[in-house]
PDB file of C-alpha atoms in Angstrom:
ATOM      1  CA  MET A   1     104.658  88.941  99.359  1.00  0.00           C
ATOM      2  CA  GLU A   2     102.257  90.766  97.042  1.00  0.00           C
ATOM      3  CA  LEU A   3     104.091  89.271  94.062  1.00  0.00           C
ATOM      4  CA  PHE A   4     103.577  85.761  95.435  1.00  0.00           C
ATOM      5  CA  ILE A   5      99.873  86.336  96.032  1.00  0.00           C
ATOM      6  CA  LYS A   6      99.153  87.837  92.680  1.00  0.00           C
ATOM      7  CA  GLY A   7     101.260  85.207  90.939  1.00  0.00           C
ATOM      8  CA  GLY A   8      99.113  82.568  92.616  1.00  0.00           C
ATOM      9  CA  ILE A   9      95.946  84.240  91.466  1.00  0.00           C
ATOM     10  CA  LEU A  10      97.286  84.532  87.867  1.00  0.00           C
ATOM     11  CA  VAL A  11      98.152  80.782  87.817  1.00  0.00           C
ATOM     12  CA  PHE A  12      94.613  79.918  89.112  1.00  0.00           C
ATOM     13  CA  VAL A  13      93.030  82.038  86.406  1.00  0.00           C
ATOM     14  CA  TYR A  14      95.284  80.652  83.774  1.00  0.00           C
ATOM     15  CA  PHE A  15      94.426  77.018  84.448  1.00  0.00           C
ATOM     16  CA  THR A  16      90.719  77.708  84.926  1.00  0.00           C
ATOM     17  CA  ALA A  17      90.723  79.164  81.441  1.00  0.00           C
ATOM     18  CA  VAL A  18      92.626  76.054  80.187  1.00  0.00           C
ATOM     19  CA  PHE A  19      90.036  73.830  81.891  1.00  0.00           C
ATOM     20  CA  PHE A  20      87.100  75.497  80.039  1.00  0.00           C
ATOM     21  CA  ILE A  21      88.884  75.220  76.760  1.00  0.00           C
ATOM     22  CA  ALA A  22      89.635  71.506  77.380  1.00  0.00           C
ATOM     23  CA  GLN A  23      85.896  70.833  78.121  1.00  0.00           C
ATOM     24  CA  LYS A  24      84.922  72.715  75.033  1.00  0.00           C
ATOM     25  CA  VAL A  25      87.005  70.369  72.824  1.00  0.00           C
ATOM     26  CA  ASN A  26      86.504  67.384  75.181  1.00  0.00           C
ATOM     27  CA  ASN A  27      90.279  66.786  75.467  1.00  0.00           C
ATOM     28  CA  ASN A  28      91.982  67.082  78.867  1.00  0.00           C
ATOM     29  CA  SER A  29      95.344  66.458  77.170  1.00  0.00           C
ATOM     30  CA  ILE A  30      95.394  70.179  76.589  1.00  0.00           C
ATOM     31  CA  ALA A  31      96.743  70.423  80.140  1.00  0.00           C
ATOM     32  CA  ASP A  32     100.007  69.031  78.823  1.00  0.00           C
ATOM     33  CA  ILE A  33     100.239  71.593  76.113  1.00  0.00           C
ATOM     34  CA  ALA A  34      99.435  74.368  78.594  1.00  0.00           C
ATOM     35  CA  TRP A  35     102.082  73.353  81.065  1.00  0.00           C
ATOM     36  CA  GLY A  36     105.085  75.121  79.545  1.00  0.00           C
ATOM     37  CA  PRO A  37     103.170  78.286  78.588  1.00  0.00           C
ATOM     38  CA  GLY A  38     101.909  78.564  82.154  1.00  0.00           C
ATOM     39  CA  PHE A  39     105.537  79.089  83.345  1.00  0.00           C
ATOM     40  CA  VAL A  40     105.978  81.634  80.616  1.00  0.00           C
ATOM     41  CA  VAL A  41     103.019  83.636  81.558  1.00  0.00           C
ATOM     42  CA  LEU A  42     103.947  83.677  85.293  1.00  0.00           C
ATOM     43  CA  THR A  43     107.595  84.512  84.514  1.00  0.00           C
ATOM     44  CA  LEU A  44     106.641  87.376  82.109  1.00  0.00           C
ATOM     45  CA  TYR A  45     104.344  88.721  84.861  1.00  0.00           C
ATOM     46  CA  VAL A  46     107.184  88.578  87.455  1.00  0.00           C
ATOM     47  CA  LEU A  47     109.557  90.292  85.062  1.00  0.00           C
ATOM     48  CA  ILE A  48     107.101  93.143  84.479  1.00  0.00           C
ATOM     49  CA  SER A  49     106.023  93.473  88.130  1.00  0.00           C
ATOM     50  CA  SER A  50     109.345  93.018  89.921  1.00  0.00           C
ATOM     51  CA  PRO A  51     110.471  96.128  91.790  1.00  0.00           C
ATOM     52  CA  GLN A  52     114.007  95.558  90.474  1.00  0.00           C
ATOM     53  CA  LEU A  53     114.948  93.897  87.166  1.00  0.00           C
ATOM     54  CA  HIS A  54     118.280  92.620  88.298  1.00  0.00           C
ATOM     55  CA  GLN A  55     120.715  90.223  86.560  1.00  0.00           C
ATOM     56  CA  ARG A  56     119.674  86.998  88.343  1.00  0.00           C
ATOM     57  CA  LEU A  57     116.006  87.659  87.509  1.00  0.00           C
ATOM     58  CA  ILE A  58     116.799  88.389  83.805  1.00  0.00           C
ATOM     59  CA  LEU A  59     118.980  85.174  83.508  1.00  0.00           C
ATOM     60  CA  GLY A  60     116.626  82.964  85.445  1.00  0.00           C
ATOM     61  CA  GLY A  61     113.488  84.465  83.669  1.00  0.00           C
ATOM     62  CA  ALA A  62     115.054  84.023  80.212  1.00  0.00           C
ATOM     63  CA  PHE A  63     115.987  80.412  80.904  1.00  0.00           C
ATOM     64  CA  THR A  64     112.446  79.681  82.077  1.00  0.00           C
ATOM     65  CA  VAL A  65     110.787  81.348  79.053  1.00  0.00           C
ATOM     66  CA  ILE A  66     113.068  79.460  76.676  1.00  0.00           C
ATOM     67  CA  TRP A  67     112.328  76.109  78.403  1.00  0.00           C
ATOM     68  CA  GLY A  68     108.524  76.754  78.547  1.00  0.00           C
ATOM     69  CA  LEU A  69     108.335  77.743  74.819  1.00  0.00           C
ATOM     70  CA  ARG A  70     110.422  74.834  73.641  1.00  0.00           C
ATOM     71  CA  LEU A  71     108.276  72.405  75.642  1.00  0.00           C
ATOM     72  CA  PHE A  72     105.126  74.048  74.325  1.00  0.00           C
ATOM     73  CA  PHE A  73     106.086  73.655  70.725  1.00  0.00           C
ATOM     74  CA  TYR A  74     107.462  70.129  71.176  1.00  0.00           C
ATOM     75  CA  ILE A  75     104.274  68.882  72.842  1.00  0.00           C
ATOM     76  CA  SER A  76     102.022  70.792  70.469  1.00  0.00           C
ATOM     77  CA  ILE A  77     103.609  69.266  67.438  1.00  0.00           C
ATOM     78  CA  ARG A  78     103.578  65.756  69.017  1.00  0.00           C
ATOM     79  CA  ASN A  79      99.936  65.911  70.145  1.00  0.00           C
ATOM     80  CA  TRP A  80      98.332  68.062  67.341  1.00  0.00           C
ATOM     81  CA  GLY A  81      95.406  66.372  65.730  1.00  0.00           C
ATOM     82  CA  LYS A  82      95.684  63.331  68.027  1.00  0.00           C
ATOM     83  CA  PRO A  83      92.933  62.081  70.288  1.00  0.00           C
ATOM     84  CA  GLU A  84      92.990  62.508  74.061  1.00  0.00           C
ATOM     85  CA  ASP A  85      96.123  60.858  75.686  1.00  0.00           C
ATOM     86  CA  TYR A  86      95.525  57.395  77.139  1.00  0.00           C
ATOM     87  CA  ARG A  87      96.302  58.619  80.652  1.00  0.00           C
ATOM     88  CA  TYR A  88      93.359  61.102  80.678  1.00  0.00           C
ATOM     89  CA  ILE A  89      91.038  58.458  79.024  1.00  0.00           C
ATOM     90  CA  GLU A  90      91.792  56.109  81.985  1.00  0.00           C
ATOM     91  CA  MET A  91      91.052  58.986  84.389  1.00  0.00           C
ATOM     92  CA  ARG A  92      87.619  59.577  82.741  1.00  0.00           C
ATOM     93  CA  LYS A  93      86.789  55.874  83.163  1.00  0.00           C
ATOM     94  CA  LYS A  94      87.905  55.852  86.729  1.00  0.00           C
ATOM     95  CA  TRP A  95      85.913  59.051  87.712  1.00  0.00           C
ATOM     96  CA  GLY A  96      82.662  58.103  86.066  1.00  0.00           C
ATOM     97  CA  GLU A  97      79.985  60.661  85.138  1.00  0.00           C
ATOM     98  CA  LYS A  98      79.081  61.796  88.633  1.00  0.00           C
ATOM     99  CA  ASN A  99      80.687  65.193  89.412  1.00  0.00           C
ATOM    100  CA  TYR A 100      82.998  64.614  86.405  1.00  0.00           C
ATOM    101  CA  TYR A 101      83.726  68.343  85.826  1.00  0.00           C
ATOM    102  CA  ILE A 102      84.628  69.001  89.448  1.00  0.00           C
ATOM    103  CA  LYS A 103      86.957  65.925  89.462  1.00  0.00           C
ATOM    104  CA  ALA A 104      88.569  66.996  86.143  1.00  0.00           C
ATOM    105  CA  PHE A 105      89.162  70.596  87.352  1.00  0.00           C
ATOM    106  CA  ILE A 106      90.606  69.571  90.716  1.00  0.00           C
ATOM    107  CA  LYS A 107      92.555  66.508  89.860  1.00  0.00           C
ATOM    108  CA  VAL A 108      94.040  67.772  86.531  1.00  0.00           C
ATOM    109  CA  PHE A 109      93.998  71.520  86.138  1.00  0.00           C
ATOM    110  CA  PHE A 110      93.938  72.794  89.680  1.00  0.00           C
ATOM    111  CA  ILE A 111      96.684  70.354  90.797  1.00  0.00           C
ATOM    112  CA  GLN A 112      98.767  71.250  87.830  1.00  0.00           C
ATOM    113  CA  GLY A 113      98.381  74.885  88.784  1.00  0.00           C
ATOM    114  CA  VAL A 114      99.581  74.129  92.400  1.00  0.00           C
ATOM    115  CA  PHE A 115     102.660  72.238  91.084  1.00  0.00           C
ATOM    116  CA  LEU A 116     103.442  74.987  88.537  1.00  0.00           C
ATOM    117  CA  TYR A 117     103.300  77.555  91.271  1.00  0.00           C
ATOM    118  CA  ILE A 118     105.577  75.583  93.608  1.00  0.00           C
ATOM    119  CA  ILE A 119     108.092  74.803  90.848  1.00  0.00           C
ATOM    120  CA  SER A 120     108.082  78.573  89.926  1.00  0.00           C
ATOM    121  CA  VAL A 121     109.130  79.649  93.504  1.00  0.00           C
ATOM    122  CA  PRO A 122     112.701  80.461  92.480  1.00  0.00           C
ATOM    123  CA  ILE A 123     111.360  82.888  89.838  1.00  0.00           C
ATOM    124  CA  LEU A 124     109.092  84.480  92.469  1.00  0.00           C
ATOM    125  CA  ILE A 125     111.934  84.715  94.933  1.00  0.00           C
ATOM    126  CA  MET A 126     114.129  86.401  92.311  1.00  0.00           C
ATOM    127  CA  GLY A 127     111.267  88.774  91.431  1.00  0.00           C
ATOM    128  CA  ASN A 128     110.833  89.721  95.046  1.00  0.00           C
ATOM    129  CA  ALA A 129     114.492  90.446  95.609  1.00  0.00           C
ATOM    130  CA  GLU A 130     115.712  94.048  95.466  1.00  0.00           C
ATOM    131  CA  ARG A 131     119.079  93.138  94.035  1.00  0.00           C
ATOM    132  CA  GLY A 132     120.788  90.114  92.523  1.00  0.00           C
ATOM    133  CA  ASN A 133     124.115  90.442  90.851  1.00  0.00           C
ATOM    134  CA  LEU A 134     125.548  87.260  89.250  1.00  0.00           C
ATOM    135  CA  SER A 135     127.972  85.194  91.317  1.00  0.00           C
ATOM    136  CA  SER A 136     129.532  81.797  91.325  1.00  0.00           C
ATOM    137  CA  THR A 137     126.261  80.107  92.256  1.00  0.00           C
ATOM    138  CA  ALA A 138     124.577  81.842  89.324  1.00  0.00           C
ATOM    139  CA  PHE A 139     127.136  80.779  86.940  1.00  0.00           C
ATOM    140  CA  ALA A 140     127.061  77.261  88.181  1.00  0.00           C
ATOM    141  CA  GLY A 141     123.326  77.298  87.864  1.00  0.00           C
ATOM    142  CA  ALA A 142     123.577  78.539  84.247  1.00  0.00           C
ATOM    143  CA  LEU A 143     125.960  75.645  83.484  1.00  0.00           C
ATOM    144  CA  VAL A 144     123.619  73.077  85.046  1.00  0.00           C
ATOM    145  CA  TRP A 145     120.628  74.599  83.055  1.00  0.00           C
ATOM    146  CA  ILE A 146     122.515  74.330  79.805  1.00  0.00           C
ATOM    147  CA  ILE A 147     123.431  70.707  80.477  1.00  0.00           C
ATOM    148  CA  GLY A 148     119.747  70.019  81.275  1.00  0.00           C
ATOM    149  CA  PHE A 149     118.523  71.815  78.193  1.00  0.00           C
ATOM    150  CA  PHE A 150     120.878  69.823  76.050  1.00  0.00           C
ATOM    151  CA  PHE A 151     119.678  66.568  77.459  1.00  0.00           C
ATOM    152  CA  GLU A 152     115.972  67.409  77.155  1.00  0.00           C
ATOM    153  CA  GLY A 153     116.141  69.085  73.782  1.00  0.00           C
ATOM    154  CA  VAL A 154     118.451  66.535  72.109  1.00  0.00           C
ATOM    155  CA  GLY A 155     116.837  63.617  73.820  1.00  0.00           C
ATOM    156  CA  ASP A 156     113.361  64.708  72.523  1.00  0.00           C
ATOM    157  CA  TYR A 157     114.802  65.341  68.994  1.00  0.00           C
ATOM    158  CA  GLN A 158     116.499  61.925  68.885  1.00  0.00           C
ATOM    159  CA  LEU A 159     113.326  60.126  70.130  1.00  0.00           C
ATOM    160  CA  ARG A 160     111.087  61.882  67.610  1.00  0.00           C
ATOM    161  CA  LYS A 161     113.524  61.123  64.757  1.00  0.00           C
ATOM    162  CA  PHE A 162     113.599  57.450  65.906  1.00  0.00           C
ATOM    163  CA  ILE A 163     109.813  57.159  66.044  1.00  0.00           C
ATOM    164  CA  ARG A 164     109.330  58.789  62.599  1.00  0.00           C
ATOM    165  CA  ASN A 165     111.514  56.137  60.951  1.00  0.00           C
ATOM    166  CA  PRO A 166     109.242  53.288  59.775  1.00  0.00           C
ATOM    167  CA  LYS A 167     112.084  50.843  60.269  1.00  0.00           C
ATOM    168  CA  ASN A 168     111.953  51.405  63.960  1.00  0.00           C
ATOM    169  CA  LYS A 169     108.290  50.448  64.450  1.00  0.00           C
ATOM    170  CA  GLY A 170     107.908  48.313  67.483  1.00  0.00           C
ATOM    171  CA  LYS A 171     111.534  48.887  68.587  1.00  0.00           C
ATOM    172  CA  ILE A 172     112.871  50.503  71.777  1.00  0.00           C
ATOM    173  CA  MET A 173     114.932  53.749  71.513  1.00  0.00           C
ATOM    174  CA  ARG A 174     118.361  53.068  72.961  1.00  0.00           C
ATOM    175  CA  TYR A 175     120.742  55.176  70.942  1.00  0.00           C
ATOM    176  CA  GLY A 176     122.300  58.582  71.256  1.00  0.00           C
ATOM    177  CA  LEU A 177     121.607  60.054  74.727  1.00  0.00           C
ATOM    178  CA  TRP A 178     119.200  57.201  75.291  1.00  0.00           C
ATOM    179  CA  LYS A 179     122.187  54.841  75.475  1.00  0.00           C
ATOM    180  CA  TYR A 180     123.271  56.523  78.813  1.00  0.00           C
ATOM    181  CA  THR A 181     119.832  57.025  80.455  1.00  0.00           C
ATOM    182  CA  ARG A 182     116.438  55.630  79.816  1.00  0.00           C
ATOM    183  CA  HIS A 183     114.883  59.090  80.235  1.00  0.00           C
ATOM    184  CA  PRO A 184     117.325  61.869  79.094  1.00  0.00           C
ATOM    185  CA  ASN A 185     114.529  64.231  78.513  1.00  0.00           C
ATOM    186  CA  TYR A 186     113.226  63.954  82.079  1.00  0.00           C
ATOM    187  CA  PHE A 187     116.715  64.152  83.485  1.00  0.00           C
ATOM    188  CA  GLY A 188     117.250  67.299  81.496  1.00  0.00           C
ATOM    189  CA  GLU A 189     114.123  68.843  82.848  1.00  0.00           C
ATOM    190  CA  ALA A 190     114.989  68.238  86.406  1.00  0.00           C
ATOM    191  CA  ALA A 191     118.510  69.526  85.854  1.00  0.00           C
ATOM    192  CA  MET A 192     117.253  72.767  84.327  1.00  0.00           C
ATOM    193  CA  TRP A 193     115.130  73.490  87.454  1.00  0.00           C
ATOM    194  CA  TRP A 194     118.100  72.719  89.732  1.00  0.00           C
ATOM    195  CA  GLY A 195     119.993  75.269  87.524  1.00  0.00           C
ATOM    196  CA  ILE A 196     117.255  77.927  87.946  1.00  0.00           C
ATOM    197  CA  TYR A 197     117.210  77.330  91.680  1.00  0.00           C
ATOM    198  CA  LEU A 198     121.046  77.873  91.874  1.00  0.00           C
ATOM    199  CA  ILE A 199     120.661  81.116  89.864  1.00  0.00           C
ATOM    200  CA  SER A 200     118.110  82.315  92.512  1.00  0.00           C
ATOM    201  CA  LEU A 201     120.339  81.446  95.425  1.00  0.00           C
ATOM    202  CA  ASN A 202     121.654  84.956  96.185  1.00  0.00           C
ATOM    203  CA  SER A 203     121.375  84.595 100.055  1.00  0.00           C
ATOM    204  CA  PHE A 204     120.445  82.173 102.780  1.00  0.00           C
ATOM    205  CA  LYS A 205     116.841  83.525 102.743  1.00  0.00           C
ATOM    206  CA  ALA A 206     116.425  82.220  99.168  1.00  0.00           C
ATOM    207  CA  ALA A 207     117.404  78.638 100.169  1.00  0.00           C
ATOM    208  CA  TRP A 208     113.815  77.555 100.766  1.00  0.00           C
ATOM    209  CA  GLY A 209     113.344  77.757  96.976  1.00  0.00           C
ATOM    210  CA  ILE A 210     114.914  74.328  96.895  1.00  0.00           C
ATOM    211  CA  ILE A 211     111.227  73.112  97.131  1.00  0.00           C
ATOM    212  CA  SER A 212     111.054  73.778  93.446  1.00  0.00           C
ATOM    213  CA  PRO A 213     113.720  71.348  92.031  1.00  0.00           C
ATOM    214  CA  ILE A 214     112.827  68.789  94.688  1.00  0.00           C
ATOM    215  CA  THR A 215     109.163  68.868  93.576  1.00  0.00           C
ATOM    216  CA  ILE A 216     109.887  68.544  89.887  1.00  0.00           C
ATOM    217  CA  SER A 217     112.430  65.780  90.542  1.00  0.00           C
ATOM    218  CA  TYR A 218     109.982  63.911  92.692  1.00  0.00           C
ATOM    219  CA  LEU A 219     107.160  64.218  90.064  1.00  0.00           C
ATOM    220  CA  LEU A 220     109.395  63.030  87.327  1.00  0.00           C
ATOM    221  CA  LEU A 221     110.924  60.169  89.216  1.00  0.00           C
ATOM    222  CA  PHE A 222     107.982  58.843  91.267  1.00  0.00           C
ATOM    223  CA  VAL A 223     104.681  60.259  89.935  1.00  0.00           C
ATOM    224  CA  SER A 224     103.892  61.292  86.399  1.00  0.00           C
ATOM    225  CA  GLY A 225     107.028  60.836  84.367  1.00  0.00           C
ATOM    226  CA  VAL A 226     109.337  57.914  84.622  1.00  0.00           C
ATOM    227  CA  PRO A 227     106.935  55.474  86.473  1.00  0.00           C
ATOM    228  CA  LEU A 228     104.251  55.682  83.845  1.00  0.00           C
ATOM    229  CA  LEU A 229     106.580  54.976  80.959  1.00  0.00           C
ATOM    230  CA  GLU A 230     108.485  52.292  82.858  1.00  0.00           C
ATOM    231  CA  LYS A 231     105.147  50.449  83.697  1.00  0.00           C
ATOM    232  CA  LYS A 232     104.120  50.748  80.069  1.00  0.00           C
ATOM    233  CA  TYR A 233     107.290  49.463  78.495  1.00  0.00           C
ATOM    234  CA  MET A 234     108.483  46.886  81.137  1.00  0.00           C
ATOM    235  CA  LYS A 235     106.010  44.479  79.524  1.00  0.00           C
ATOM    236  CA  ARG A 236     108.245  44.205  76.569  1.00  0.00           C
ATOM    237  CA  GLU A 237     111.338  41.933  76.576  1.00  0.00           C
ATOM    238  CA  GLU A 238     113.510  44.355  74.600  1.00  0.00           C
ATOM    239  CA  PHE A 239     112.939  47.098  77.181  1.00  0.00           C
ATOM    240  CA  ARG A 240     113.706  44.788  80.144  1.00  0.00           C
ATOM    241  CA  GLU A 241     117.011  43.956  78.424  1.00  0.00           C
ATOM    242  CA  TYR A 242     117.614  47.618  77.838  1.00  0.00           C
ATOM    243  CA  ALA A 243     116.902  48.389  81.429  1.00  0.00           C
ATOM    244  CA  LYS A 244     119.439  45.864  82.629  1.00  0.00           C
ATOM    245  CA  VAL A 245     122.333  47.799  81.164  1.00  0.00           C
ATOM    246  CA  THR A 246     121.067  51.445  81.095  1.00  0.00           C
ATOM    247  CA  ASN A 247     120.527  53.752  84.066  1.00  0.00           C
ATOM    248  CA  LYS A 248     116.924  54.741  84.691  1.00  0.00           C
ATOM    249  CA  PHE A 249     117.481  58.450  85.210  1.00  0.00           C
ATOM    250  CA  PHE A 250     121.028  59.762  85.822  1.00  0.00           C
ATOM    251  CA  PRO A 251     123.217  59.440  82.709  1.00  0.00           C
ATOM    252  CA  TRP A 252     126.070  56.944  82.868  1.00  0.00           C
ATOM    253  CA  PHE A 253     127.888  54.536  80.699  1.00  0.00           C
ATOM    254  CA  PRO A 254     126.018  51.257  79.940  1.00  0.00           C
ATOM    255  CA  LYS A 255     126.695  48.262  82.103  1.00  0.00           C
ATOM    256  CA  LYS A 256     128.774  45.527  80.534  1.00  0.00           C
ATOM    257  CA  ARG A 257     127.180  42.133  80.307  1.00  0.00           C
TER     258      ARG A 257
END
């Protein structure tokens, strides 16, 4: 239990520091850049503080650190030198000037800290376990994580390459992995956390960690991931045609028309 409490305090301190940095540079988009490293910081703390550095914790911790660092570098390269993301600009307009800093802290940084903590529950569970030899569930989880990492990493790479080509300006990405799902990167991210959950599942007591993959899947499917992009691009005829033949989230072969 001590690990859970101290982990929560660490996350709070981390996002409080990120909040002050964001206000210093007047850019709340820094919260996106800080998302991945937040998991890395908490995971490293768990690895150092765990009473037993067992196989499940090492595997799950390594996967989390790899995912967090890759996401950090990808978002940093994408956002570096750019103005604040349109989502945060809209939030500023909606909040107004009254109690702005309180609203920004609670609605952006504090809430992200809460979600990060919830999603990290499998890591905390593994860190609190006295033993954790690898079993069939751990190997299954590793396979699911690898599939997810492939979809997120390759999907992001293909999209970035597509966007950087001047010939594709104004066009919709619908090639490579994007041919089978409109959001391969988001599918991959959800899959990785389902994989980490399976790795943590060494007993029935660890089953409650399912709150982690359910939370990240819900956020991506219904809150901050898929819905925002779908709303943005559904205004375009090409995307609507694309959506008629391509699954929104789970990869599958395009529908024939």
